[in-house]
Short mmCIF file of C-alpha atoms in Angstrom, two decimals:
data_model
loop_
_atom_site.label_atom_id
_atom_site.label_comp_id
_atom_site.label_asym_id
_atom_site.label_seq_id
_atom_site.Cartn_x
_atom_site.Cartn_y
_atom_site.Cartn_z
CA MET A 1 85.85 128.07 120.40
CA ILE A 2 85.95 128.08 124.19
CA PRO A 3 83.82 130.75 125.94
CA TYR A 4 85.59 133.72 127.57
CA GLN A 5 84.45 132.85 131.11
CA THR A 6 85.62 129.25 130.78
CA LEU A 7 89.03 130.22 129.44
CA ALA A 8 89.34 132.96 132.06
CA SER A 9 88.65 130.57 134.93
CA LEU A 10 90.98 128.01 133.35
CA THR A 11 93.65 130.72 133.14
CA PHE A 12 93.63 131.01 136.94
CA SER A 13 92.94 127.39 137.87
CA ALA A 14 95.16 125.65 135.30
CA PRO A 15 97.28 128.20 133.41
CA THR A 16 99.24 125.61 131.45
CA ALA A 17 96.05 123.98 130.14
CA ALA A 18 94.59 127.41 129.32
CA ALA A 19 97.74 128.29 127.37
CA ARG A 20 97.51 125.05 125.42
CA VAL A 21 93.86 125.72 124.55
CA LEU A 22 94.68 129.28 123.47
CA LEU A 23 97.69 128.17 121.41
CA SER A 24 95.76 125.35 119.71
CA VAL A 25 93.66 127.88 117.78
CA ASP A 26 94.89 128.99 114.34
CA TRP A 27 94.66 132.76 114.88
CA PRO A 28 94.75 135.12 111.87
CA ARG A 29 97.53 137.70 112.27
CA GLN A 30 95.28 140.62 111.36
CA ALA A 31 92.68 139.61 113.94
CA LEU A 32 95.30 139.42 116.68
CA VAL A 33 96.82 142.79 115.81
CA LEU A 34 93.34 144.32 115.77
CA ALA A 35 92.56 142.65 119.11
CA LEU A 36 95.79 144.06 120.56
CA LEU A 37 94.78 147.52 119.37
CA LEU A 38 91.34 147.01 120.91
CA THR A 39 92.87 146.04 124.27
CA ALA A 40 95.02 149.19 124.20
CA VAL A 41 91.95 151.34 123.54
CA VAL A 42 89.81 149.58 126.17
CA ASN A 43 92.66 149.82 128.69
CA THR A 44 92.89 153.56 128.06
CA LEU A 45 89.12 153.94 128.36
CA VAL A 46 89.04 152.04 131.67
CA LEU A 47 91.86 154.19 133.06
CA GLN A 48 90.03 157.35 131.94
CA ILE A 49 86.90 156.15 133.73
CA ALA A 50 88.98 155.30 136.80
CA ASP A 51 90.34 158.86 136.82
CA LEU A 52 86.78 160.18 136.77
CA ILE A 53 85.19 157.99 139.43
CA LEU A 54 87.97 157.23 141.89
CA PRO A 55 88.53 159.90 144.53
CA SER A 56 92.22 160.60 144.03
CA GLY A 57 93.88 163.96 143.65
CA ASN A 58 96.11 163.06 140.73
CA GLY A 59 94.73 160.74 138.08
CA ILE A 60 96.49 157.86 136.42
CA LEU A 61 96.38 159.55 133.02
CA SER A 62 96.51 163.16 134.18
CA GLY A 63 98.27 165.27 131.60
CA ILE A 64 98.39 162.53 128.95
CA PRO A 65 95.90 162.71 126.08
CA PRO A 66 94.03 159.40 125.60
CA LEU A 67 94.87 158.83 121.94
CA PRO A 68 98.67 159.08 122.30
CA TYR A 69 98.48 156.96 125.46
CA ALA A 70 96.53 154.20 123.66
CA GLY A 71 99.01 154.38 120.77
CA ALA A 72 101.94 154.10 123.16
CA VAL A 73 100.35 151.11 124.92
CA PHE A 74 99.74 149.41 121.56
CA GLY A 75 103.29 150.12 120.37
CA LEU A 76 104.82 148.92 123.63
CA HIS A 77 102.85 145.66 123.57
CA LEU A 78 103.79 145.09 119.93
CA CYS A 79 107.49 145.67 120.78
CA VAL A 80 107.22 143.34 123.78
CA THR A 81 105.68 140.67 121.54
CA VAL A 82 108.49 140.97 119.00
CA LEU A 83 111.17 140.93 121.71
CA LEU A 84 109.64 137.95 123.53
CA THR A 85 109.51 136.07 120.24
CA TRP A 86 113.11 136.91 119.42
CA THR A 87 114.61 136.34 122.89
CA GLY A 88 112.65 133.12 123.37
CA ARG A 89 113.82 131.71 120.05
CA TRP A 90 117.37 132.85 120.82
CA ILE A 91 117.44 130.65 123.94
CA GLY A 92 115.89 127.63 122.23
CA GLY A 93 112.16 128.35 122.17
CA GLN A 94 109.84 127.26 119.38
CA GLY A 95 107.22 130.03 119.64
CA ASP A 96 106.45 132.30 116.73
CA PHE A 97 105.15 135.86 116.62
CA ILE A 98 101.50 134.75 116.32
CA SER A 99 101.74 132.50 119.40
CA ILE A 100 103.28 135.20 121.55
CA LEU A 101 100.81 137.78 120.21
CA ALA A 102 97.87 135.49 121.08
CA VAL A 103 99.23 135.10 124.62
CA ASN A 104 99.75 138.85 124.92
CA VAL A 105 96.25 139.70 123.67
CA TRP A 106 94.57 137.14 125.91
CA LEU A 107 96.43 138.15 129.06
CA ASN A 108 95.79 141.84 128.31
CA SER A 109 92.06 141.17 128.13
CA VAL A 110 92.18 139.26 131.44
CA GLN A 111 94.20 142.10 132.98
CA ILE A 112 91.58 144.62 131.85
CA ALA A 113 88.80 142.54 133.43
CA LEU A 114 90.80 142.42 136.67
CA LEU A 115 91.34 146.18 136.49
CA VAL A 116 87.61 146.79 136.17
CA ALA A 117 86.89 144.44 139.11
CA VAL A 118 89.49 146.14 141.30
CA MET A 119 88.23 149.57 140.30
CA LEU A 120 84.66 148.64 141.29
CA LEU A 121 85.88 147.08 144.54
CA HIS A 122 87.87 150.25 145.24
CA LEU A 123 84.61 152.19 145.38
CA VAL A 124 83.40 149.96 148.23
CA VAL A 125 86.53 148.86 150.12
CA PRO A 126 89.60 150.85 149.01
CA LEU A 127 92.19 149.13 151.22
CA ALA A 128 91.08 145.62 150.27
CA ALA A 129 91.05 146.64 146.60
CA SER A 130 94.66 147.83 146.84
CA LEU A 131 95.78 144.57 148.46
CA ILE A 132 93.86 142.49 145.92
CA ALA A 133 95.41 144.51 143.07
CA LEU A 134 98.88 143.82 144.46
CA VAL A 135 98.24 140.08 144.76
CA ALA A 136 96.59 140.01 141.31
CA ASN A 137 99.70 141.58 139.75
CA PHE A 138 101.93 138.84 141.16
CA VAL A 139 99.48 136.14 140.08
CA MET A 140 99.29 137.60 136.56
CA LEU A 141 103.10 137.69 136.36
CA ALA A 142 103.27 133.99 137.27
CA ILE A 143 100.54 133.17 134.72
CA PHE A 144 102.35 135.25 132.08
CA LEU A 145 105.54 133.26 132.64
CA LEU A 146 103.66 129.96 132.35
CA PHE A 147 102.00 131.11 129.11
CA ILE A 148 105.38 132.17 127.66
CA LYS A 149 106.79 128.78 128.69
CA GLU A 150 104.00 127.03 126.79
CA ALA A 151 104.17 129.33 123.77
CA HIS A 152 107.89 128.67 123.35
CA GLN A 153 107.57 125.01 124.42
CA PHE A 154 110.26 125.48 127.03
CA THR A 155 110.95 122.56 129.34
CA SER A 156 111.80 124.91 132.21
CA ILE A 157 110.13 128.02 133.61
CA TRP A 158 113.63 129.49 133.98
CA ARG A 159 113.91 129.89 130.21
CA ALA A 160 110.65 131.83 130.21
CA ILE A 161 112.00 134.04 132.99
CA GLY A 162 115.20 134.52 130.99
CA SER A 163 113.26 135.50 127.88
CA VAL A 164 111.17 138.02 129.81
CA LEU A 165 114.22 139.49 131.57
CA MET A 166 116.16 139.84 128.31
CA SER A 167 113.17 141.55 126.70
CA ALA A 168 112.84 143.91 129.68
CA ILE A 169 116.53 144.83 129.49
CA VAL A 170 116.24 145.61 125.76
CA ILE A 171 113.13 147.74 126.36
CA VAL A 172 114.83 149.70 129.17
CA PHE A 173 117.87 150.23 126.94
CA LEU A 174 115.73 151.42 124.01
CA LEU A 175 113.66 153.72 126.22
CA SER A 176 116.78 155.20 127.77
CA LEU A 177 118.15 155.90 124.29
CA LEU A 178 114.85 157.45 123.22
CA LEU A 179 114.47 159.54 126.34
CA GLY A 180 118.18 160.35 126.40
CA ALA A 181 117.86 161.95 122.98
CA GLN A 182 114.96 164.04 124.29
CA ALA A 183 116.50 164.83 127.70
CA PRO A 184 117.74 168.34 126.87
CA ALA A 185 114.31 169.35 125.57
CA LEU A 186 112.55 167.74 128.55
CA LEU A 187 114.84 169.54 130.97
CA GLY A 188 114.63 172.83 129.11
CA LEU A 189 118.30 172.84 128.18
CA PRO A 190 119.75 174.08 124.88
CA ASP A 191 120.14 171.49 122.12
CA HIS A 192 123.94 171.52 122.22
CA VAL A 193 124.12 170.34 125.86
#
């Protein structure tokens, strides 16, 4: 097994090679689902700590209890994994649920490490931390697309982009249906409106 630091540096220096290393491991499904749950919990914990130590008037998680937030993050990442598997296979990809889940778990853990680094940098140099966070988000998006390309064994990055866009459209549609059903209650309107 490759050490975390080595795979993390490989993720940024040679994302395609890092994806191949990650996908070469025979991951147990239960371990990956548990790891995804752990990343959701750690992400929530880091955001709670950020709300406590960063000097901002309105926190990231203000008004949202931590447990439902972690559950929502876990559920959203699980849905994204299923959709990326389905849309990728629909356009000719070879990736399975376990491969996409491994990619999702790994990139979530890297994203959490970046979040902690940016949060600590924000305490010292807030403006630089904001710019670094912006750049890091674009870099992570590019790495995510390369990992999806490798997981599905696409010959073109455009198929990975297509898979991600189709998944995003389905998620927006499902969320609009879910929120649309709750809109009268959220707006304080009677049920028959």
